[in-house]
Amino acid sequence: MPKIPTFTAEGSITQLEGTTTNIQMGLNNNLASALAPITKTIVEQKVKENALQNQAEALKLENDFITDMQSVSQTINTDERYATNKEAANIYLKDKSNQLIKKYRALATNGNVQDKFSNYALAETQKTIFKTDTIISKNILTNLNNEYLKQKEKTIIDGMTSDIDRLTLQTTLEKLTIDTFSSQLSPPELQTMLNGIPVEIQLYDGLKDVQQKPRRTYYALKDKNYLPDLSYEQRLKLEEKAKTIIRPQIKTEWENYTAMIMVGKEPPVFDMELAKEIMTEPVSNQMLQEESLLKDTVINNNLILTSSNEDLNELYENIIAEGYESNTELRGQALEQHYQTILKKRIDGISKDPINYILQTNNSEIADLISELQELKGTSDGAGPVFDSSAEALAISEKNIELASALATEQTKLGIPESQHRFMTNEQATGFVNSYIALAEKSDQKGMQDLMLSLGNDYGLFESKVIAQLKTSGLPEGAEIALSLGNSELAIEALSLDTKE
């Protein structure tokens, strides 16, 4: 047999390691078929990426569409044409939706995105229509209720001001309620509203009474037969409204009450029981304490304020001593402090405005003279010439002079030196000066002269003292010069000193 040649392999097994490949190709395969799995994977990945990209783009367009549709919804909710009209609102919404769908479809990069976006947008439009319809339904009911309340209030107000309407008020309101809500409410709900109508009418009656006669209504609310259909809470609210109106009245009455006591005048009766109910507890307690101190001081106050200056010191000491003798030490101290206030009131009043002080204190003679003077002026036909010789004018002049004499006597009694006597309150003196200056600014010399000459008619022998008081209140020099010249042409010329010219 022939000998088979042999070959000796060069190299090593180690050198052959790593030269193999993972690609296994069968005898019937070629390169394309071998790479098919890889190609399929790459294609599938690309398809997925495109789908994700399309989805993201469609979602972005949908989000922008939703943002614009929110503005559309806001317009519907706030526009009077659409807020309560479903048909008009839906037409507007669909038109705007179609416009926006066309707008955003045109921005899509391919048909797939367009289709996705359109489906999303149409679904969003349907949701918006549903939401809008729900809101408009609520708006319609709200609008219906608002108009009902307006008409009901008008009907009640008309009924409160007309006797004829008042007789048919309940029937009218019941018909209005049935016509408005019979198709909206269940029979039990409608009946509940009808049952509340008498209560509403009585509540309006109560509010009207509180405004017009708060005190009487406050007491009436304690009677269950007054406005019988009101609930306990409603009665309490009406009581509180009455208290709100009565409180400032009580406060004013209390201030007048204490003020009269402080000037030594007998005050009118003060309803302390009502004050305790109406005022807050701290205020009413304070009032009770003050009343306890003041109610027995009227006579002593008057004595301190009106007694002769010669008797004042002894009188004051006796009043203080009596306060301690008849009361506890603490109350005696409180009374002494009170009478110190009264004494200071006398000193300050006489010093600052003696005529006003005399008019404020309880001087019956002067009060009677003032009342008689006002009566005479009331029957007069108005201001006549300065030297009016009519009976009415003469009577007024005489009464004025009589009053001035009484004021002089009272000032002497109070310890005011004659040289310091006054015959007008500070306010009256200022008013006279202002009237004179107003005439001077208009260069009305005749009016200025008549005003000055009237002093002689009103004050007689006290005219010079009145002039002195007026000068301290700012009366110009020309007035006094003119008055000294009497009713003459030269006096008119003197008045020109006080005019602009």
Protein backbone atom coordinates (compact mmCIF):
# COMPACT_ATOMS: atom_id res chain seq x y z
CA MET A 1 0.00 0.00 0.00
CA PRO A 2 1.14 3.39 -0.70
CA LYS A 3 2.22 5.27 2.32
CA ILE A 4 0.07 8.24 3.33
CA PRO A 5 2.19 11.27 3.75
CA THR A 6 2.07 13.05 7.09
CA PHE A 7 2.44 16.75 7.92
CA THR A 8 3.84 18.21 11.01
CA ALA A 9 1.78 21.13 12.28
CA GLU A 10 3.70 24.22 13.14
CA GLY A 11 2.68 26.44 15.93
CA SER A 12 0.75 25.58 19.06
CA ILE A 13 -2.76 25.06 20.24
CA THR A 14 -2.48 28.28 22.17
CA GLN A 15 -1.84 30.20 18.98
CA LEU A 16 -5.10 28.86 17.45
CA GLU A 17 -7.22 29.88 20.44
CA GLY A 18 -9.42 32.95 19.83
CA THR A 19 -9.48 32.65 16.08
CA THR A 20 -12.93 31.13 16.04
CA THR A 21 -16.13 33.28 15.32
CA ASN A 22 -19.62 33.25 16.72
CA ILE A 23 -21.10 33.41 13.29
CA GLN A 24 -22.24 30.07 12.31
CA MET A 25 -23.37 29.72 8.81
CA GLY A 26 -24.90 26.60 7.55
CA LEU A 27 -24.15 25.18 4.17
CA ASN A 28 -27.40 26.50 2.74
CA ASN A 29 -27.08 30.06 4.32
CA ASN A 30 -25.69 33.24 2.90
CA LEU A 31 -24.62 36.52 4.64
CA ALA A 32 -28.00 38.30 4.28
CA SER A 33 -29.93 35.50 5.83
CA ALA A 34 -27.41 35.31 8.63
CA LEU A 35 -27.84 39.06 9.45
CA ALA A 36 -31.66 39.02 9.27
CA PRO A 37 -32.27 38.84 13.08
CA ILE A 38 -30.09 41.90 13.65
CA THR A 39 -31.85 43.87 10.92
CA LYS A 40 -35.25 42.96 12.32
CA THR A 41 -34.25 44.19 15.77
CA ILE A 42 -32.99 47.48 14.40
CA VAL A 43 -36.16 48.01 12.34
CA GLU A 44 -38.42 47.22 15.27
CA GLN A 45 -36.47 49.68 17.47
CA LYS A 46 -36.84 52.40 14.86
CA VAL A 47 -40.58 51.78 14.58
CA LYS A 48 -40.91 52.03 18.34
CA GLU A 49 -38.93 55.28 18.41
CA ASN A 50 -41.11 56.77 15.67
CA ALA A 51 -44.25 55.76 17.55
CA LEU A 52 -42.96 57.35 20.74
CA GLN A 53 -41.93 60.48 18.88
CA ASN A 54 -45.35 60.74 17.25
CA GLN A 55 -47.05 60.15 20.60
CA ALA A 56 -45.01 62.87 22.30
CA GLU A 57 -45.75 65.34 19.51
CA ALA A 58 -49.47 64.53 19.59
CA LEU A 59 -49.56 64.98 23.36
CA LYS A 60 -47.80 68.33 23.13
CA LEU A 61 -50.31 69.53 20.55
CA GLU A 62 -53.12 68.26 22.78
CA ASN A 63 -51.74 70.18 25.78
CA ASP A 64 -51.55 73.40 23.75
CA PHE A 65 -55.07 72.75 22.48
CA ILE A 66 -56.34 72.23 26.06
CA THR A 67 -54.73 75.50 27.16
CA ASP A 68 -56.54 77.41 24.40
CA MET A 69 -59.79 75.60 25.16
CA GLN A 70 -59.56 76.77 28.78
CA SER A 71 -59.76 80.34 27.50
CA VAL A 72 -62.81 79.34 25.48
CA SER A 73 -64.42 77.85 28.61
CA GLN A 74 -63.59 80.98 30.61
CA THR A 75 -65.25 83.16 27.97
CA ILE A 76 -68.38 81.01 28.11
CA ASN A 77 -68.50 81.19 31.91
CA THR A 78 -68.11 84.97 32.05
CA ASP A 79 -69.96 86.19 28.97
CA GLU A 80 -73.63 87.07 29.48
CA ARG A 81 -74.52 85.66 26.04
CA TYR A 82 -73.24 82.17 26.85
CA ALA A 83 -73.20 81.78 30.67
CA THR A 84 -76.91 80.94 30.83
CA ASN A 85 -77.57 79.73 27.25
CA LYS A 86 -76.47 76.16 26.47
CA GLU A 87 -77.32 76.29 22.77
CA ALA A 88 -75.37 79.48 22.13
CA ALA A 89 -72.49 78.27 24.32
CA ASN A 90 -72.19 74.92 22.51
CA ILE A 91 -72.22 76.54 19.09
CA TYR A 92 -69.47 78.92 20.20
CA LEU A 93 -67.49 76.08 21.80
CA LYS A 94 -67.68 73.81 18.73
CA ASP A 95 -66.70 76.62 16.37
CA LYS A 96 -63.68 77.48 18.49
CA SER A 97 -62.79 73.81 18.90
CA ASN A 98 -62.86 73.21 15.12
CA GLN A 99 -60.68 76.28 14.56
CA LEU A 100 -58.15 75.11 17.13
CA ILE A 101 -58.11 71.52 15.78
CA LYS A 102 -57.34 72.82 12.29
CA LYS A 103 -54.67 75.10 13.72
CA TYR A 104 -52.83 72.33 15.58
CA ARG A 105 -53.33 69.65 12.89
CA ALA A 106 -51.46 71.96 10.53
CA LEU A 107 -48.53 71.99 12.96
CA ALA A 108 -48.20 68.16 12.99
CA THR A 109 -45.17 66.72 11.15
CA ASN A 110 -46.98 63.68 9.72
CA GLY A 111 -50.38 62.12 9.24
CA ASN A 112 -49.97 59.76 12.15
CA VAL A 113 -49.54 62.68 14.56
CA GLN A 114 -52.50 64.44 12.97
CA ASP A 115 -54.75 61.45 13.53
CA LYS A 116 -53.61 60.96 17.12
CA PHE A 117 -54.04 64.65 17.93
CA SER A 118 -57.48 64.79 16.30
CA ASN A 119 -58.70 61.86 18.38
CA TYR A 120 -57.38 63.42 21.57
CA ALA A 121 -58.81 66.87 20.72
CA LEU A 122 -62.25 65.50 19.88
CA ALA A 123 -62.32 63.60 23.18
CA GLU A 124 -61.26 66.76 25.03
CA THR A 125 -63.97 68.74 23.24
CA GLN A 126 -66.60 66.27 24.38
CA LYS A 127 -65.39 66.57 27.99
CA THR A 128 -65.44 70.36 27.72
CA ILE A 129 -68.98 70.30 26.35
CA PHE A 130 -70.08 68.14 29.27
CA LYS A 131 -68.36 70.40 31.84
CA THR A 132 -69.75 73.53 30.19
CA ASP A 133 -73.28 72.14 30.16
CA THR A 134 -72.98 71.30 33.87
CA ILE A 135 -71.74 74.81 34.70
CA ILE A 136 -74.41 76.48 32.59
CA SER A 137 -77.08 74.38 34.30
CA LYS A 138 -75.87 75.72 37.65
CA ASN A 139 -75.71 79.24 36.21
CA ILE A 140 -79.28 78.98 35.00
CA LEU A 141 -80.47 77.96 38.45
CA THR A 142 -78.40 80.69 40.09
CA ASN A 143 -79.76 83.28 37.69
CA LEU A 144 -83.29 82.04 38.29
CA ASN A 145 -82.80 82.24 42.04
CA ASN A 146 -81.29 85.75 41.82
CA GLU A 147 -84.19 87.07 39.79
CA TYR A 148 -86.63 85.36 42.16
CA LEU A 149 -84.97 87.02 45.17
CA LYS A 150 -85.07 90.44 43.48
CA GLN A 151 -88.74 90.09 42.64
CA LYS A 152 -89.53 88.73 46.11
CA GLU A 153 -87.77 91.63 47.83
CA LYS A 154 -89.54 94.17 45.60
CA THR A 155 -92.88 92.51 46.32
CA ILE A 156 -92.26 92.58 50.07
CA ILE A 157 -91.14 96.23 50.03
CA ASP A 158 -94.21 97.20 48.01
CA GLY A 159 -96.35 95.24 50.44
CA MET A 160 -94.85 97.06 53.42
CA THR A 161 -95.65 100.48 51.96
CA SER A 162 -99.13 99.82 50.61
CA ASP A 163 -102.08 98.64 52.67
CA ILE A 164 -103.67 97.01 49.62
CA ASP A 165 -100.50 95.09 48.69
CA ARG A 166 -100.03 94.11 52.33
CA LEU A 167 -103.36 92.25 52.38
CA THR A 168 -102.37 90.09 49.40
CA LEU A 169 -98.63 89.89 50.12
CA GLN A 170 -98.52 86.26 51.24
CA THR A 171 -100.69 85.08 48.31
CA THR A 172 -98.53 87.03 45.85
CA LEU A 173 -95.31 85.54 47.21
CA GLU A 174 -96.72 82.02 47.16
CA LYS A 175 -97.72 82.37 43.49
CA LEU A 176 -94.26 83.77 42.63
CA THR A 177 -92.59 80.82 44.36
CA ILE A 178 -94.78 78.21 42.66
CA ASP A 179 -94.35 79.78 39.20
CA THR A 180 -90.57 79.95 39.66
CA PHE A 181 -89.71 76.61 41.25
CA SER A 182 -92.53 74.15 40.53
CA SER A 183 -90.52 72.61 37.66
CA GLN A 184 -87.22 72.71 39.56
CA LEU A 185 -88.05 71.36 43.01
CA SER A 186 -89.75 68.28 44.38
CA PRO A 187 -93.14 68.81 46.04
CA PRO A 188 -91.69 68.53 49.58
CA GLU A 189 -88.93 71.03 48.75
CA LEU A 190 -91.44 73.44 47.23
CA GLN A 191 -93.70 73.12 50.25
CA THR A 192 -90.77 73.95 52.54
CA MET A 193 -90.26 77.20 50.63
CA LEU A 194 -93.97 78.02 50.83
CA ASN A 195 -93.98 77.36 54.58
CA GLY A 196 -91.15 79.86 55.00
CA ILE A 197 -93.03 82.76 53.40
CA PRO A 198 -94.96 83.84 56.55
CA VAL A 199 -91.65 83.83 58.45
CA GLU A 200 -90.00 86.08 55.84
CA ILE A 201 -92.90 88.53 55.96
CA GLN A 202 -92.78 88.68 59.75
CA LEU A 203 -89.01 89.12 59.64
CA TYR A 204 -89.41 92.14 57.37
CA ASP A 205 -92.09 93.47 59.73
CA GLY A 206 -89.67 93.06 62.61
CA LEU A 207 -86.82 94.82 60.79
CA LYS A 208 -89.12 97.71 59.88
CA ASP A 209 -90.33 98.02 63.49
CA VAL A 210 -86.76 97.92 64.80
CA GLN A 211 -85.79 100.81 62.53
CA GLN A 212 -88.85 102.94 63.29
CA LYS A 213 -89.48 102.20 66.98
CA PRO A 214 -86.51 100.25 68.39
CA ARG A 215 -87.42 100.43 72.08
CA ARG A 216 -91.01 99.38 71.66
CA THR A 217 -89.91 96.55 69.36
CA TYR A 218 -87.21 95.45 71.82
CA TYR A 219 -89.84 94.94 74.51
CA ALA A 220 -92.37 93.46 72.04
CA LEU A 221 -89.88 90.74 71.03
CA LYS A 222 -90.14 89.36 74.57
CA ASP A 223 -93.83 88.58 73.85
CA LYS A 224 -94.26 85.27 72.00
CA ASN A 225 -97.42 86.59 70.32
CA TYR A 226 -95.43 89.28 68.49
CA LEU A 227 -94.18 87.83 65.17
CA PRO A 228 -95.09 84.31 66.35
CA ASP A 229 -93.57 82.41 63.41
CA LEU A 230 -90.02 83.64 64.00
CA SER A 231 -87.48 81.20 65.38
CA TYR A 232 -85.64 81.82 68.63
CA GLU A 233 -82.47 82.70 66.72
CA GLN A 234 -84.31 85.17 64.49
CA ARG A 235 -85.82 86.91 67.52
CA LEU A 236 -82.37 87.17 69.09
CA LYS A 237 -80.99 88.75 65.91
CA LEU A 238 -83.78 91.31 65.86
CA GLU A 239 -83.16 92.06 69.54
CA GLU A 240 -79.47 92.63 68.81
CA LYS A 241 -80.35 95.00 65.95
CA ALA A 242 -82.62 96.92 68.30
CA LYS A 243 -79.83 97.09 70.88
CA THR A 244 -77.44 98.43 68.26
CA ILE A 245 -79.82 101.32 67.57
CA ILE A 246 -80.75 101.95 71.22
CA ARG A 247 -77.17 101.95 72.60
CA PRO A 248 -76.10 105.37 71.23
CA GLN A 249 -79.46 106.80 72.34
CA ILE A 250 -78.87 105.51 75.89
CA LYS A 251 -75.32 106.91 75.80
CA THR A 252 -76.60 110.37 74.78
CA GLU A 253 -79.36 110.28 77.41
CA TRP A 254 -76.85 109.34 80.08
CA GLU A 255 -74.49 112.16 79.07
CA ASN A 256 -77.39 114.64 79.25
CA TYR A 257 -78.51 113.17 82.56
CA THR A 258 -75.09 113.53 84.19
CA ALA A 259 -74.47 116.93 82.56
CA MET A 260 -77.67 118.34 84.05
CA ILE A 261 -76.75 117.01 87.48
CA MET A 262 -73.30 118.54 87.16
CA VAL A 263 -74.81 122.00 86.56
CA GLY A 264 -77.23 121.59 89.45
CA LYS A 265 -80.37 120.96 87.40
CA GLU A 266 -82.91 118.26 88.12
CA PRO A 267 -82.47 115.71 85.30
CA PRO A 268 -85.26 113.83 83.53
CA VAL A 269 -85.89 110.24 84.58
CA PHE A 270 -83.22 107.90 83.25
CA ASP A 271 -84.21 104.28 82.52
CA MET A 272 -81.38 102.47 84.26
CA GLU A 273 -83.10 99.06 83.94
CA LEU A 274 -83.14 99.39 80.16
CA ALA A 275 -79.53 100.59 80.22
CA LYS A 276 -78.49 97.45 82.13
CA GLU A 277 -80.06 95.28 79.41
CA ILE A 278 -78.81 97.25 76.43
CA MET A 279 -75.31 98.37 77.38
CA THR A 280 -72.35 96.07 77.88
CA GLU A 281 -71.81 94.92 81.45
CA PRO A 282 -68.72 97.10 82.16
CA VAL A 283 -70.52 100.21 80.85
CA SER A 284 -73.74 99.55 82.77
CA ASN A 285 -71.80 98.85 85.97
CA GLN A 286 -69.97 102.15 85.58
CA MET A 287 -73.27 103.94 85.04
CA LEU A 288 -74.74 102.37 88.19
CA GLN A 289 -71.75 103.51 90.25
CA GLU A 290 -71.99 107.04 88.87
CA GLU A 291 -75.74 107.19 89.41
CA SER A 292 -75.32 106.02 93.00
CA LEU A 293 -72.91 108.88 93.60
CA LEU A 294 -74.71 111.59 91.60
CA LYS A 295 -78.41 111.07 92.24
CA ASP A 296 -78.35 112.82 95.65
CA THR A 297 -75.96 115.63 94.68
CA VAL A 298 -78.24 117.79 92.48
CA ILE A 299 -79.18 120.24 95.25
CA ASN A 300 -75.62 120.57 96.56
CA ASN A 301 -74.27 120.99 93.03
CA ASN A 302 -76.71 123.82 92.43
CA LEU A 303 -75.75 125.50 95.69
CA ILE A 304 -72.04 125.38 94.84
CA LEU A 305 -72.63 126.69 91.32
CA THR A 306 -75.11 129.50 92.07
CA SER A 307 -74.52 130.67 95.64
CA SER A 308 -73.14 134.08 96.44
CA ASN A 309 -69.38 134.35 96.36
CA GLU A 310 -69.46 135.58 99.97
CA ASP A 311 -71.15 132.40 101.22
CA LEU A 312 -69.30 129.94 99.01
CA ASN A 313 -66.44 128.84 101.27
CA GLU A 314 -68.61 128.13 104.31
CA LEU A 315 -71.24 126.41 102.18
CA TYR A 316 -68.64 124.20 100.48
CA GLU A 317 -67.08 123.10 103.78
CA ASN A 318 -70.50 122.21 105.22
CA ILE A 319 -71.37 120.10 102.15
CA ILE A 320 -68.11 118.16 102.40
CA ALA A 321 -68.55 117.59 106.15
CA GLU A 322 -72.10 116.35 105.63
CA GLY A 323 -70.86 113.92 102.98
CA TYR A 324 -68.52 112.26 105.44
CA GLU A 325 -71.04 112.25 108.29
CA SER A 326 -73.83 110.60 106.29
CA ASN A 327 -71.73 108.03 104.44
CA THR A 328 -68.84 105.65 104.75
CA GLU A 329 -65.32 107.00 104.59
CA LEU A 330 -64.85 105.69 101.06
CA ARG A 331 -68.08 107.19 99.80
CA GLY A 332 -67.31 110.44 101.62
CA GLN A 333 -64.02 110.65 99.74
CA ALA A 334 -65.82 110.01 96.46
CA LEU A 335 -68.32 112.77 97.22
CA GLU A 336 -65.58 115.21 98.16
CA GLN A 337 -63.82 114.51 94.87
CA HIS A 338 -67.10 115.06 93.04
CA TYR A 339 -67.76 118.41 94.77
CA GLN A 340 -64.20 119.48 94.02
CA THR A 341 -65.03 118.91 90.35
CA ILE A 342 -68.18 121.04 90.71
CA LEU A 343 -66.24 123.84 92.41
CA LYS A 344 -63.62 123.80 89.66
CA LYS A 345 -66.42 123.89 87.10
CA ARG A 346 -67.69 127.09 88.76
CA ILE A 347 -64.27 128.74 88.85
CA ASP A 348 -63.39 127.82 85.24
CA GLY A 349 -66.83 128.72 83.90
CA ILE A 350 -66.89 132.16 85.52
CA SER A 351 -63.34 132.85 84.36
CA LYS A 352 -63.70 131.73 80.74
CA ASP A 353 -67.28 132.61 79.76
CA PRO A 354 -69.41 133.98 82.63
CA ILE A 355 -72.58 134.58 80.58
CA ASN A 356 -72.57 131.04 79.21
CA TYR A 357 -71.93 129.78 82.75
CA ILE A 358 -74.95 131.70 84.10
CA LEU A 359 -77.17 130.46 81.28
CA GLN A 360 -76.11 126.86 81.89
CA THR A 361 -76.71 126.89 85.64
CA ASN A 362 -80.19 126.74 87.10
CA ASN A 363 -81.09 130.45 87.37
CA SER A 364 -84.85 130.55 87.02
CA GLU A 365 -85.15 134.38 86.81
CA ILE A 366 -82.78 134.67 83.85
CA ALA A 367 -84.27 131.56 82.21
CA ASP A 368 -87.74 133.17 82.43
CA LEU A 369 -86.47 136.44 80.91
CA ILE A 370 -84.90 134.59 77.98
CA SER A 371 -88.11 132.65 77.42
CA GLU A 372 -90.17 135.87 77.43
CA LEU A 373 -87.74 137.53 75.02
CA GLN A 374 -87.93 134.62 72.60
CA GLU A 375 -91.71 134.79 72.79
CA LEU A 376 -91.67 138.51 71.92
CA LYS A 377 -89.31 137.94 69.01
CA GLY A 378 -91.51 135.13 67.80
CA THR A 379 -94.50 137.46 67.46
CA SER A 380 -92.42 140.21 65.82
CA ASP A 381 -92.56 140.57 62.03
CA GLY A 382 -88.78 140.56 61.73
CA ALA A 383 -85.93 143.04 62.04
CA GLY A 384 -87.12 146.57 61.56
CA PRO A 385 -85.23 149.88 61.55
CA VAL A 386 -82.82 150.54 64.38
CA PHE A 387 -85.09 153.23 65.81
CA ASP A 388 -88.29 151.27 65.33
CA SER A 389 -90.94 152.82 67.56
CA SER A 390 -93.51 150.06 67.19
CA ALA A 391 -94.89 148.50 70.36
CA GLU A 392 -93.30 145.15 69.54
CA ALA A 393 -89.86 146.68 68.96
CA LEU A 394 -90.04 148.71 72.17
CA ALA A 395 -91.11 145.65 74.15
CA ILE A 396 -88.18 143.62 72.77
CA SER A 397 -85.76 146.45 73.57
CA GLU A 398 -87.06 146.76 77.14
CA LYS A 399 -86.85 143.00 77.68
CA ASN A 400 -83.25 142.94 76.34
CA ILE A 401 -82.24 145.68 78.76
CA GLU A 402 -84.02 143.91 81.62
CA LEU A 403 -82.09 140.73 80.80
CA ALA A 404 -78.80 142.65 80.69
CA SER A 405 -79.55 144.13 84.13
CA ALA A 406 -80.29 140.66 85.53
CA LEU A 407 -77.02 139.34 84.09
CA ALA A 408 -75.11 142.21 85.72
CA THR A 409 -76.71 141.47 89.10
CA GLU A 410 -75.93 137.76 88.83
CA GLN A 411 -72.28 138.46 87.95
CA THR A 412 -71.90 140.70 90.98
CA LYS A 413 -73.39 137.94 93.12
CA LEU A 414 -70.88 135.43 91.73
CA GLY A 415 -68.00 137.74 92.69
CA ILE A 416 -67.16 139.18 89.26
CA PRO A 417 -65.98 142.82 89.52
CA GLU A 418 -68.24 145.30 87.74
CA SER A 419 -65.42 146.35 85.43
CA GLN A 420 -65.25 142.80 84.14
CA HIS A 421 -68.97 142.28 83.53
CA ARG A 422 -69.95 140.77 80.20
CA PHE A 423 -73.31 140.58 78.46
CA MET A 424 -72.72 138.14 75.62
CA THR A 425 -71.40 134.61 75.56
CA ASN A 426 -68.03 134.22 73.86
CA GLU A 427 -69.82 132.65 70.90
CA GLN A 428 -72.30 135.53 70.62
CA ALA A 429 -69.52 138.12 70.77
CA THR A 430 -67.51 136.35 68.07
CA GLY A 431 -70.64 136.06 65.91
CA PHE A 432 -71.34 139.80 66.25
CA VAL A 433 -67.76 140.68 65.27
CA ASN A 434 -67.84 138.33 62.29
CA SER A 435 -71.12 139.91 61.10
CA TYR A 436 -69.57 143.37 61.36
CA ILE A 437 -66.43 142.30 59.46
CA ALA A 438 -68.55 140.62 56.75
CA LEU A 439 -70.41 143.94 56.22
CA ALA A 440 -67.09 145.82 56.19
CA GLU A 441 -65.69 143.52 53.49
CA LYS A 442 -68.69 144.43 51.33
CA SER A 443 -68.21 148.15 52.25
CA ASP A 444 -71.79 148.19 53.57
CA GLN A 445 -71.31 151.16 55.86
CA LYS A 446 -75.06 151.61 56.43
CA GLY A 447 -75.35 147.99 57.57
CA MET A 448 -72.29 148.40 59.80
CA GLN A 449 -73.81 151.49 61.40
CA ASP A 450 -77.20 149.81 62.02
CA LEU A 451 -75.48 146.83 63.60
CA MET A 452 -73.51 149.03 66.01
CA LEU A 453 -76.50 151.23 66.89
CA SER A 454 -78.53 148.10 67.75
CA LEU A 455 -76.30 147.68 70.81
CA GLY A 456 -77.86 150.70 72.43
CA ASN A 457 -81.35 149.29 71.90
CA ASP A 458 -80.43 145.89 73.30
CA TYR A 459 -78.18 146.83 76.23
CA GLY A 460 -79.02 150.43 77.22
CA LEU A 461 -76.69 151.68 79.96
CA PHE A 462 -74.54 148.57 79.58
CA GLU A 463 -73.61 149.45 75.98
CA SER A 464 -70.09 150.61 76.83
CA LYS A 465 -69.34 147.34 78.65
CA VAL A 466 -70.64 145.40 75.64
CA ILE A 467 -68.31 147.42 73.37
CA ALA A 468 -65.40 146.60 75.67
CA GLN A 469 -66.23 142.88 75.45
CA LEU A 470 -66.57 143.05 71.66
CA LYS A 471 -63.19 144.73 71.37
CA THR A 472 -61.58 141.79 73.19
CA SER A 473 -63.29 139.55 70.59
CA GLY A 474 -61.72 141.48 67.70
CA LEU A 475 -64.09 144.37 66.90
CA PRO A 476 -62.18 146.92 64.71
CA GLU A 477 -61.45 150.43 66.00
CA GLY A 478 -63.64 152.22 63.47
CA ALA A 479 -66.78 150.69 64.98
CA GLU A 480 -66.22 152.30 68.38
CA ILE A 481 -65.33 155.67 66.83
CA ALA A 482 -68.46 155.63 64.69
CA LEU A 483 -70.62 154.70 67.65
CA SER A 484 -69.30 157.64 69.65
CA LEU A 485 -70.32 159.96 66.77
CA GLY A 486 -73.91 158.67 66.81
CA ASN A 487 -76.23 158.55 63.80
CA SER A 488 -74.47 161.08 61.57
CA GLU A 489 -72.67 161.39 58.26
CA LEU A 490 -69.41 161.70 60.16
CA ALA A 491 -70.12 158.33 61.81
CA ILE A 492 -70.56 156.79 58.36
CA GLU A 493 -67.18 158.20 57.36
CA ALA A 494 -65.58 156.76 60.49
CA LEU A 495 -66.85 153.30 59.58
CA SER A 496 -64.88 153.50 56.34
CA LEU A 497 -61.76 152.95 58.48
CA ASP A 498 -62.79 149.28 58.74
CA THR A 499 -63.60 148.73 55.04
CA LYS A 500 -61.22 147.70 52.30
CA GLU A 501 -61.23 151.22 50.85
